């Protein structure tokens, strides 16, 4: 299985955009999507507080599944069940379930209401995904586990074993799934399992064997750690975007290609580890590092990388055939891997956003700082002091005036078009956030200068 990860905790696309993306995924060789809804799921009743103002409706969730079915894509919902639960624990209502009171990252596994809440969340998500035969329970990066008072008390009675405590909670989650949803198979990330001793995995781990771990959180050169100990099959997790910096705007193509070439080498070794089976790979595409971090590369920006990575997996390498298919499907004339650029207009969903973000990434900051810091007439005759006290020599001001007016006019035109394209794909909160992070810090400096000049 080749699952493409849609991380909806940031820049969740409108369903109309997914209508264009799903056929593309199928064409490129994906056969499933791993959907991390977080606050975009239409929680009901007591859980309604978890919903974003722009959360998908129940009809949207149904439409997403119809689209997936139409394009032969398996839908695997992802529900975080231990760490990365800021979207839950940020609410005062659930603050008492934090492992450490100051931090909203992780659940306290000993609080009786933790499991009760998780069961409600899982039940609502699974109820809306009755066609799915898989669920992903997350369970990665459980920061501060063992630091809470309840955990310290538990460990003092249980040989101080954080690993055993982690496994105990996972077994409770899996026990609920097994009892309530017969035949539903579970996946989880493996980074916490890697810290647990082989003995604990074989002892305390009894009961987690039917969850399949996704190895291994190394984006550049993966080296699976004790691959598959105690498990019947194994999955891997690569990345097509979202792992090279929390504020990354542009996707580095060669970096992500190398990651997939490394995983291909690892896959070739799995047959030698019989009876362990390699079952699938998740191509992760993180949109935020956590609920509170800024946005990294938008999905339209990551599509060329996704195409290259999928075709590399399908063809066993980035062969000529893989390259030809990528160019053909995306409507491109060429790709420059080291420069992370594409040649040609392109014909993939969101290609307009791709080209305009490329301009912002390459030129916006540089072109504005060049004028503000290198134009001697501005530095000499239109300093912050001149601007504050509203005086200047018209002769010197006219020497730079037309240049800054033209620069602002050009950028405002590009940004107006970019905003219009972003609004077609994204909800208003995403558009505002992306502009505030990537455009306004630079363009506002130019806008202010022009306003003072006028």
GROMACS .gro file of C-alpha atoms in nm:
model
  454
    1UNK     CA    1   0.000   0.000   0.000
    2UNK     CA    2   0.114   0.352  -0.079
    3UNK     CA    3  -0.072   0.602   0.138
    4UNK     CA    4  -0.041   0.978   0.087
    5UNK     CA    5  -0.070   1.165   0.417
    6UNK     CA    6  -0.304   1.466   0.424
    7UNK     CA    7  -0.219   1.664   0.737
    8UNK     CA    8  -0.525   1.881   0.799
    9UNK     CA    9  -0.409   2.048   1.120
   10UNK     CA   10  -0.296   2.332   0.898
   11UNK     CA   11  -0.404   2.464   0.556
   12UNK     CA   12  -0.683   2.209   0.515
   13UNK     CA   13  -0.795   2.236   0.150
   14UNK     CA   14  -1.153   2.281   0.045
   15UNK     CA   15  -1.319   1.958  -0.075
   16UNK     CA   16  -1.340   2.111  -0.425
   17UNK     CA   17  -0.958   2.102  -0.436
   18UNK     CA   18  -0.947   1.739  -0.318
   19UNK     CA   19  -1.179   1.660  -0.611
   20UNK     CA   20  -0.890   1.760  -0.838
   21UNK     CA   21  -0.612   1.605  -0.626
   22UNK     CA   22  -0.751   1.252  -0.572
   23UNK     CA   23  -0.748   1.154  -0.944
   24UNK     CA   24  -0.390   1.285  -0.961
   25UNK     CA   25  -0.284   1.068  -0.663
   26UNK     CA   26  -0.430   0.758  -0.828
   27UNK     CA   27  -0.260   0.842  -1.160
   28UNK     CA   28   0.077   0.877  -0.987
   29UNK     CA   29   0.054   0.541  -0.809
   30UNK     CA   30  -0.105   0.603  -0.469
   31UNK     CA   31  -0.370   0.358  -0.355
   32UNK     CA   32  -0.471   0.524  -0.029
   33UNK     CA   33  -0.484   0.842   0.178
   34UNK     CA   34  -0.400   0.879   0.546
   35UNK     CA   35  -0.618   1.165   0.669
   36UNK     CA   36  -0.514   1.342   0.989
   37UNK     CA   37  -0.826   1.548   1.057
   38UNK     CA   38  -0.751   1.697   1.399
   39UNK     CA   39  -0.992   1.994   1.441
   40UNK     CA   40  -1.124   1.969   1.084
   41UNK     CA   41  -1.347   1.674   1.178
   42UNK     CA   42  -1.718   1.762   1.242
   43UNK     CA   43  -1.724   1.649   1.605
   44UNK     CA   44  -2.071   1.649   1.762
   45UNK     CA   45  -2.227   1.677   2.108
   46UNK     CA   46  -1.983   1.722   2.394
   47UNK     CA   47  -1.691   1.711   2.148
   48UNK     CA   48  -1.816   2.002   1.937
   49UNK     CA   49  -1.573   2.233   2.118
   50UNK     CA   50  -1.287   2.058   1.929
   51UNK     CA   51  -1.409   2.174   1.587
   52UNK     CA   52  -1.240   2.449   1.390
   53UNK     CA   53  -1.481   2.721   1.268
   54UNK     CA   54  -1.395   2.591   0.919
   55UNK     CA   55  -1.428   2.218   0.998
   56UNK     CA   56  -1.558   1.991   0.724
   57UNK     CA   57  -1.927   1.904   0.741
   58UNK     CA   58  -2.055   1.547   0.761
   59UNK     CA   59  -2.145   1.577   0.392
   60UNK     CA   60  -1.785   1.679   0.320
   61UNK     CA   61  -1.653   1.368   0.498
   62UNK     CA   62  -1.890   1.153   0.293
   63UNK     CA   63  -1.786   1.330  -0.028
   64UNK     CA   64  -1.415   1.272   0.050
   65UNK     CA   65  -1.483   0.900   0.087
   66UNK     CA   66  -1.686   0.886  -0.234
   67UNK     CA   67  -1.399   1.055  -0.418
   68UNK     CA   68  -1.153   0.807  -0.270
   69UNK     CA   69  -1.371   0.513  -0.370
   70UNK     CA   70  -1.409   0.651  -0.720
   71UNK     CA   71  -1.031   0.661  -0.759
   72UNK     CA   72  -0.962   0.333  -0.576
   73UNK     CA   73  -0.796   0.504  -0.279
   74UNK     CA   74  -0.826   0.340   0.064
   75UNK     CA   75  -0.911   0.600   0.333
   76UNK     CA   76  -0.725   0.558   0.663
   77UNK     CA   77  -0.830   0.811   0.929
   78UNK     CA   78  -0.563   0.914   1.181
   79UNK     CA   79  -0.664   0.993   1.540
   80UNK     CA   80  -0.389   1.095   1.781
   81UNK     CA   81  -0.436   0.895   2.103
   82UNK     CA   82  -0.143   0.997   2.327
   83UNK     CA   83   0.083   1.282   2.211
   84UNK     CA   84   0.018   1.569   1.967
   85UNK     CA   85  -0.320   1.636   2.123
   86UNK     CA   86  -0.284   2.013   2.162
   87UNK     CA   87  -0.607   2.066   1.970
   88UNK     CA   88  -0.786   1.884   2.255
   89UNK     CA   89  -0.586   1.980   2.563
   90UNK     CA   90  -0.568   2.352   2.478
   91UNK     CA   91  -0.934   2.374   2.586
   92UNK     CA   92  -0.996   2.454   2.951
   93UNK     CA   93  -1.258   2.177   2.953
   94UNK     CA   94  -0.986   1.913   2.899
   95UNK     CA   95  -0.691   2.079   3.069
   96UNK     CA   96  -0.715   1.839   3.366
   97UNK     CA   97  -0.618   1.551   3.131
   98UNK     CA   98  -0.270   1.690   3.058
   99UNK     CA   99   0.032   1.482   3.160
  100UNK     CA  100   0.204   1.803   3.276
  101UNK     CA  101  -0.029   2.090   3.362
  102UNK     CA  102   0.178   2.356   3.181
  103UNK     CA  103   0.195   2.171   2.849
  104UNK     CA  104  -0.096   2.078   2.620
  105UNK     CA  105   0.101   1.817   2.422
  106UNK     CA  106   0.023   1.483   2.586
  107UNK     CA  107  -0.248   1.295   2.774
  108UNK     CA  108  -0.212   1.177   3.132
  109UNK     CA  109  -0.270   0.801   3.075
  110UNK     CA  110  -0.378   0.750   3.438
  111UNK     CA  111  -0.665   1.001   3.445
  112UNK     CA  112  -0.984   0.791   3.420
  113UNK     CA  113  -1.143   1.041   3.179
  114UNK     CA  114  -0.856   1.016   2.928
  115UNK     CA  115  -0.968   0.680   2.792
  116UNK     CA  116  -1.335   0.779   2.811
  117UNK     CA  117  -1.264   1.088   2.598
  118UNK     CA  118  -1.052   0.892   2.350
  119UNK     CA  119  -1.326   0.632   2.308
  120UNK     CA  120  -1.575   0.910   2.221
  121UNK     CA  121  -1.336   1.068   1.970
  122UNK     CA  122  -1.248   0.735   1.806
  123UNK     CA  123  -1.614   0.631   1.795
  124UNK     CA  124  -1.722   0.949   1.615
  125UNK     CA  125  -1.440   0.926   1.359
  126UNK     CA  126  -1.486   0.552   1.294
  127UNK     CA  127  -1.864   0.594   1.265
  128UNK     CA  128  -1.808   0.830   0.972
  129UNK     CA  129  -1.553   0.593   0.810
  130UNK     CA  130  -1.742   0.266   0.799
  131UNK     CA  131  -1.582   0.175   0.464
  132UNK     CA  132  -1.231   0.195   0.614
  133UNK     CA  133  -1.059  -0.127   0.718
  134UNK     CA  134  -0.768   0.062   0.882
  135UNK     CA  135  -0.724   0.328   1.148
  136UNK     CA  136  -0.402   0.502   1.254
  137UNK     CA  137  -0.370   0.582   1.626
  138UNK     CA  138  -0.068   0.816   1.598
  139UNK     CA  139   0.100   0.773   1.940
  140UNK     CA  140   0.425   0.949   1.840
  141UNK     CA  141   0.626   1.212   2.029
  142UNK     CA  142   0.453   1.176   2.366
  143UNK     CA  143   0.648   1.464   2.516
  144UNK     CA  144   0.686   1.483   2.898
  145UNK     CA  145   0.554   1.129   2.949
  146UNK     CA  146   0.650   1.021   3.300
  147UNK     CA  147   0.688   1.375   3.430
  148UNK     CA  148   0.336   1.414   3.571
  149UNK     CA  149   0.254   1.335   3.936
  150UNK     CA  150   0.028   1.039   3.848
  151UNK     CA  151   0.294   0.891   3.621
  152UNK     CA  152   0.568   0.932   3.883
  153UNK     CA  153   0.349   0.751   4.136
  154UNK     CA  154   0.277   0.471   3.888
  155UNK     CA  155   0.646   0.431   3.803
  156UNK     CA  156   0.748   0.418   4.169
  157UNK     CA  157   0.526   0.109   4.194
  158UNK     CA  158   0.640  -0.038   3.859
  159UNK     CA  159   1.020  -0.029   3.853
  160UNK     CA  160   1.028   0.319   3.698
  161UNK     CA  161   0.948   0.182   3.351
  162UNK     CA  162   0.816   0.456   3.119
  163UNK     CA  163   0.807   0.204   2.832
  164UNK     CA  164   0.572  -0.027   3.023
  165UNK     CA  165   0.350   0.271   3.103
  166UNK     CA  166   0.340   0.375   2.737
  167UNK     CA  167   0.251   0.018   2.628
  168UNK     CA  168  -0.021  -0.007   2.894
  169UNK     CA  169  -0.205   0.295   2.747
  170UNK     CA  170  -0.162   0.174   2.388
  171UNK     CA  171  -0.301  -0.168   2.485
  172UNK     CA  172  -0.607  -0.001   2.638
  173UNK     CA  173  -0.672   0.195   2.317
  174UNK     CA  174  -0.623  -0.115   2.102
  175UNK     CA  175  -0.837  -0.322   2.337
  176UNK     CA  176  -1.126  -0.080   2.286
  177UNK     CA  177  -1.084  -0.093   1.906
  178UNK     CA  178  -1.065  -0.474   1.902
  179UNK     CA  179  -1.374  -0.511   2.123
  180UNK     CA  180  -1.590  -0.257   1.939
  181UNK     CA  181  -1.479  -0.278   1.577
  182UNK     CA  182  -1.412  -0.633   1.469
  183UNK     CA  183  -1.168  -0.659   1.179
  184UNK     CA  184  -1.050  -0.296   1.195
  185UNK     CA  185  -0.671  -0.297   1.165
  186UNK     CA  186  -0.454  -0.043   1.343
  187UNK     CA  187  -0.135   0.143   1.253
  188UNK     CA  188   0.083   0.359   1.477
  189UNK     CA  189   0.407   0.557   1.448
  190UNK     CA  190   0.704   0.370   1.592
  191UNK     CA  191   0.929   0.640   1.743
  192UNK     CA  192   0.818   0.573   2.104
  193UNK     CA  193   0.843   0.195   2.055
  194UNK     CA  194   1.208   0.241   1.957
  195UNK     CA  195   1.287   0.362   2.309
  196UNK     CA  196   1.141   0.049   2.469
  197UNK     CA  197   1.360  -0.251   2.550
  198UNK     CA  198   1.319  -0.572   2.350
  199UNK     CA  199   1.223  -0.749   2.673
  200UNK     CA  200   0.942  -0.504   2.746
  201UNK     CA  201   0.817  -0.527   2.388
  202UNK     CA  202   0.804  -0.905   2.411
  203UNK     CA  203   0.655  -0.904   2.763
  204UNK     CA  204   0.442  -0.595   2.822
  205UNK     CA  205   0.400  -0.564   2.447
  206UNK     CA  206   0.173  -0.867   2.434
  207UNK     CA  207  -0.153  -0.722   2.311
  208UNK     CA  208   0.004  -0.463   2.082
  209UNK     CA  209   0.118  -0.721   1.827
  210UNK     CA  210  -0.188  -0.666   1.609
  211UNK     CA  211  -0.105  -0.298   1.562
  212UNK     CA  212   0.140  -0.246   1.278
  213UNK     CA  213   0.424   0.000   1.341
  214UNK     CA  214   0.530   0.257   1.082
  215UNK     CA  215   0.912   0.270   1.087
  216UNK     CA  216   1.115   0.486   1.121
  217UNK     CA  217   1.125   0.853   1.186
  218UNK     CA  218   1.442   0.925   0.987
  219UNK     CA  219   1.373   1.146   0.691
  220UNK     CA  220   1.712   1.142   0.522
  221UNK     CA  221   1.882   0.805   0.575
  222UNK     CA  222   1.636   0.561   0.730
  223UNK     CA  223   1.777   0.275   0.936
  224UNK     CA  224   1.490   0.073   1.082
  225UNK     CA  225   1.555   0.004   1.446
  226UNK     CA  226   1.497  -0.363   1.540
  227UNK     CA  227   1.252  -0.385   1.250
  228UNK     CA  228   0.929  -0.556   1.341
  229UNK     CA  229   1.020  -0.718   1.673
  230UNK     CA  230   0.705  -0.894   1.789
  231UNK     CA  231   0.499  -0.775   1.490
  232UNK     CA  232   0.356  -0.971   1.198
  233UNK     CA  233   0.421  -0.701   0.939
  234UNK     CA  234   0.583  -0.362   0.910
  235UNK     CA  235   0.512  -0.029   0.742
  236UNK     CA  236   0.754   0.252   0.661
  237UNK     CA  237   0.703   0.628   0.670
  238UNK     CA  238   0.881   0.857   0.425
  239UNK     CA  239   0.814   1.227   0.357
  240UNK     CA  240   0.737   1.424   0.042
  241UNK     CA  241   0.720   1.761   0.223
  242UNK     CA  242   0.710   1.915   0.568
  243UNK     CA  243   1.028   1.783   0.730
  244UNK     CA  244   1.299   2.036   0.642
  245UNK     CA  245   1.198   2.319   0.876
  246UNK     CA  246   0.884   2.436   1.056
  247UNK     CA  247   0.861   2.753   0.843
  248UNK     CA  248   0.980   2.598   0.513
  249UNK     CA  249   0.801   2.763   0.218
  250UNK     CA  250   0.954   2.574  -0.077
  251UNK     CA  251   0.996   2.195  -0.106
  252UNK     CA  252   1.354   2.072  -0.170
  253UNK     CA  253   1.312   1.804  -0.438
  254UNK     CA  254   1.645   1.621  -0.419
  255UNK     CA  255   1.618   1.590  -0.038
  256UNK     CA  256   1.285   1.408  -0.055
  257UNK     CA  257   1.390   1.196  -0.353
  258UNK     CA  258   1.698   1.078  -0.158
  259UNK     CA  259   1.471   0.989   0.135
  260UNK     CA  260   1.265   0.759  -0.090
  261UNK     CA  261   1.570   0.605  -0.258
  262UNK     CA  262   1.697   0.521   0.093
  263UNK     CA  263   1.367   0.360   0.184
  264UNK     CA  264   1.376   0.151  -0.133
  265UNK     CA  265   1.709   0.003  -0.017
  266UNK     CA  266   1.553  -0.081   0.321
  267UNK     CA  267   1.251  -0.243   0.152
  268UNK     CA  268   1.483  -0.472  -0.041
  269UNK     CA  269   1.622  -0.609   0.288
  270UNK     CA  270   1.283  -0.700   0.439
  271UNK     CA  271   1.243  -1.034   0.252
  272UNK     CA  272   1.557  -1.151   0.432
  273UNK     CA  273   1.381  -1.092   0.767
  274UNK     CA  274   1.110  -1.357   0.708
  275UNK     CA  275   0.849  -1.424   0.838
  276UNK     CA  276   0.819  -1.043   0.871
  277UNK     CA  277   0.627  -0.885   0.582
  278UNK     CA  278   0.655  -0.532   0.444
  279UNK     CA  279   0.298  -0.414   0.397
  280UNK     CA  280   0.298  -0.049   0.304
  281UNK     CA  281   0.448   0.297   0.313
  282UNK     CA  282   0.303   0.631   0.422
  283UNK     CA  283   0.434   0.930   0.228
  284UNK     CA  284   0.396   1.192   0.499
  285UNK     CA  285   0.329   1.554   0.407
  286UNK     CA  286   0.328   1.753   0.729
  287UNK     CA  287   0.151   2.087   0.720
  288UNK     CA  288   0.253   2.196   1.070
  289UNK     CA  289   0.502   2.045   1.312
  290UNK     CA  290   0.232   2.067   1.579
  291UNK     CA  291  -0.099   2.243   1.638
  292UNK     CA  292   0.077   2.565   1.745
  293UNK     CA  293   0.356   2.592   1.488
  294UNK     CA  294   0.349   2.794   1.166
  295UNK     CA  295   0.254   2.650   0.827
  296UNK     CA  296   0.520   2.476   0.621
  297UNK     CA  297   0.495   2.404   0.246
  298UNK     CA  298   0.142   2.421   0.105
  299UNK     CA  299   0.011   2.111  -0.074
  300UNK     CA  300   0.018   2.266  -0.427
  301UNK     CA  301   0.386   2.357  -0.367
  302UNK     CA  302   0.461   1.995  -0.265
  303UNK     CA  303   0.287   1.825  -0.560
  304UNK     CA  304   0.596   1.796  -0.787
  305UNK     CA  305   0.785   1.638  -0.495
  306UNK     CA  306   0.493   1.403  -0.425
  307UNK     CA  307   0.482   1.299  -0.791
  308UNK     CA  308   0.858   1.229  -0.797
  309UNK     CA  309   0.842   1.030  -0.472
  310UNK     CA  310   0.540   0.820  -0.570
  311UNK     CA  311   0.681   0.736  -0.911
  312UNK     CA  312   1.017   0.650  -0.753
  313UNK     CA  313   0.840   0.393  -0.533
  314UNK     CA  314   0.634   0.257  -0.825
  315UNK     CA  315   0.938   0.217  -1.052
  316UNK     CA  316   1.196   0.112  -0.792
  317UNK     CA  317   1.398   0.430  -0.853
  318UNK     CA  318   1.374   0.767  -1.027
  319UNK     CA  319   1.415   0.600  -1.365
  320UNK     CA  320   1.365   0.759  -1.707
  321UNK     CA  321   1.019   0.603  -1.711
  322UNK     CA  322   0.937   0.756  -1.370
  323UNK     CA  323   1.062   1.097  -1.483
  324UNK     CA  324   0.863   1.078  -1.807
  325UNK     CA  325   0.544   0.989  -1.616
  326UNK     CA  326   0.593   1.279  -1.369
  327UNK     CA  327   0.641   1.532  -1.651
  328UNK     CA  328   0.349   1.391  -1.847
  329UNK     CA  329   0.101   1.385  -1.555
  330UNK     CA  330   0.204   1.730  -1.423
  331UNK     CA  331   0.225   1.891  -1.768
  332UNK     CA  332   0.587   1.998  -1.719
  333UNK     CA  333   0.883   2.020  -1.957
  334UNK     CA  334   1.153   1.934  -1.703
  335UNK     CA  335   1.256   1.917  -1.339
  336UNK     CA  336   1.578   2.047  -1.187
  337UNK     CA  337   1.619   1.835  -0.874
  338UNK     CA  338   1.912   2.022  -0.718
  339UNK     CA  339   1.754   2.363  -0.781
  340UNK     CA  340   1.410   2.233  -0.674
  341UNK     CA  341   1.248   2.396  -0.978
  342UNK     CA  342   1.017   2.282  -1.257
  343UNK     CA  343   1.027   2.390  -1.619
  344UNK     CA  344   0.710   2.465  -1.813
  345UNK     CA  345   0.371   2.603  -1.718
  346UNK     CA  346   0.242   2.282  -1.563
  347UNK     CA  347  -0.113   2.151  -1.555
  348UNK     CA  348  -0.163   2.014  -1.204
  349UNK     CA  349  -0.415   2.129  -0.940
  350UNK     CA  350  -0.289   2.450  -0.780
  351UNK     CA  351  -0.013   2.511  -1.035
  352UNK     CA  352  -0.086   2.887  -1.025
  353UNK     CA  353  -0.017   2.887  -0.650
  354UNK     CA  354   0.301   2.685  -0.714
  355UNK     CA  355   0.440   2.949  -0.955
  356UNK     CA  356   0.345   3.252  -0.747
  357UNK     CA  357   0.480   3.104  -0.422
  358UNK     CA  358   0.802   3.036  -0.614
  359UNK     CA  359   0.825   3.409  -0.694
  360UNK     CA  360   0.755   3.507  -0.334
  361UNK     CA  361   1.012   3.257  -0.207
  362UNK     CA  362   1.282   3.362  -0.456
  363UNK     CA  363   1.238   3.737  -0.489
  364UNK     CA  364   1.003   3.914  -0.244
  365UNK     CA  365   1.230   3.961   0.056
  366UNK     CA  366   1.542   4.010  -0.155
  367UNK     CA  367   1.391   4.273  -0.388
  368UNK     CA  368   1.245   4.481  -0.102
  369UNK     CA  369   1.551   4.469   0.122
  370UNK     CA  370   1.768   4.563  -0.176
  371UNK     CA  371   1.572   4.888  -0.222
  372UNK     CA  372   1.545   4.967   0.148
  373UNK     CA  373   1.907   4.895   0.236
  374UNK     CA  374   2.104   4.966  -0.080
  375UNK     CA  375   1.934   5.272  -0.233
  376UNK     CA  376   2.166   5.553  -0.124
  377UNK     CA  377   1.906   5.827  -0.175
  378UNK     CA  378   1.674   5.649   0.070
  379UNK     CA  379   1.950   5.594   0.324
  380UNK     CA  380   2.078   5.951   0.289
  381UNK     CA  381   1.767   6.163   0.234
  382UNK     CA  382   1.472   5.951   0.352
  383UNK     CA  383   1.588   5.796   0.677
  384UNK     CA  384   1.357   5.688   0.963
  385UNK     CA  385   1.427   6.033   1.115
  386UNK     CA  386   1.315   6.216   0.797
  387UNK     CA  387   1.003   5.998   0.784
  388UNK     CA  388   0.919   6.048   1.151
  389UNK     CA  389   0.937   6.430   1.123
  390UNK     CA  390   0.789   6.455   0.772
  391UNK     CA  391   1.061   6.644   0.587
  392UNK     CA  392   1.287   6.579   0.292
  393UNK     CA  393   1.440   6.733  -0.020
  394UNK     CA  394   1.205   6.673  -0.318
  395UNK     CA  395   1.505   6.663  -0.555
  396UNK     CA  396   1.653   6.359  -0.377
  397UNK     CA  397   1.320   6.197  -0.307
  398UNK     CA  398   1.226   6.203  -0.676
  399UNK     CA  399   1.542   6.008  -0.756
  400UNK     CA  400   1.404   5.694  -0.590
  401UNK     CA  401   1.027   5.760  -0.597
  402UNK     CA  402   0.937   5.601  -0.930
  403UNK     CA  403   1.145   5.291  -0.848
  404UNK     CA  404   0.971   5.216  -0.515
  405UNK     CA  405   0.625   5.295  -0.657
  406UNK     CA  406   0.684   5.051  -0.945
  407UNK     CA  407   0.819   4.780  -0.713
  408UNK     CA  408   0.517   4.807  -0.484
  409UNK     CA  409   0.274   4.809  -0.778
  410UNK     CA  410   0.432   4.492  -0.924
  411UNK     CA  411   0.426   4.303  -0.594
  412UNK     CA  412   0.073   4.412  -0.504
  413UNK     CA  413  -0.043   4.276  -0.840
  414UNK     CA  414   0.127   3.938  -0.785
  415UNK     CA  415  -0.004   3.914  -0.427
  416UNK     CA  416  -0.359   4.005  -0.537
  417UNK     CA  417  -0.353   3.717  -0.789
  418UNK     CA  418  -0.198   3.481  -0.534
  419UNK     CA  419  -0.462   3.568  -0.274
  420UNK     CA  420  -0.739   3.499  -0.527
  421UNK     CA  421  -0.589   3.156  -0.608
  422UNK     CA  422  -0.537   3.071  -0.240
  423UNK     CA  423  -0.900   3.161  -0.167
  424UNK     CA  424  -1.014   2.906  -0.427
  425UNK     CA  425  -0.824   2.628  -0.252
  426UNK     CA  426  -0.822   2.730   0.116
  427UNK     CA  427  -1.046   2.871   0.390
  428UNK     CA  428  -0.999   3.237   0.499
  429UNK     CA  429  -0.796   3.154   0.811
  430UNK     CA  430  -0.529   2.977   0.603
  431UNK     CA  431  -0.506   3.261   0.352
  432UNK     CA  432  -0.464   3.520   0.629
  433UNK     CA  433  -0.207   3.311   0.815
  434UNK     CA  434   0.002   3.242   0.504
  435UNK     CA  435   0.004   3.610   0.408
  436UNK     CA  436   0.096   3.718   0.762
  437UNK     CA  437   0.384   3.471   0.776
  438UNK     CA  438   0.530   3.495   0.429
  439UNK     CA  439   0.429   3.822   0.263
  440UNK     CA  440   0.342   4.099   0.507
  441UNK     CA  441   0.668   4.107   0.709
  442UNK     CA  442   0.843   4.233   0.391
  443UNK     CA  443   0.570   4.396   0.185
  444UNK     CA  444   0.448   4.604   0.482
  445UNK     CA  445   0.794   4.767   0.502
  446UNK     CA  446   0.761   4.873   0.139
  447UNK     CA  447   0.399   4.983   0.185
  448UNK     CA  448   0.500   5.201   0.482
  449UNK     CA  449   0.787   5.358   0.289
  450UNK     CA  450   0.559   5.441  -0.006
  451UNK     CA  451   0.292   5.585   0.226
  452UNK     CA  452   0.550   5.814   0.391
  453UNK     CA  453   0.694   5.909   0.049
  454UNK     CA  454   0.349   6.011  -0.077
   0.00000   0.00000   0.00000
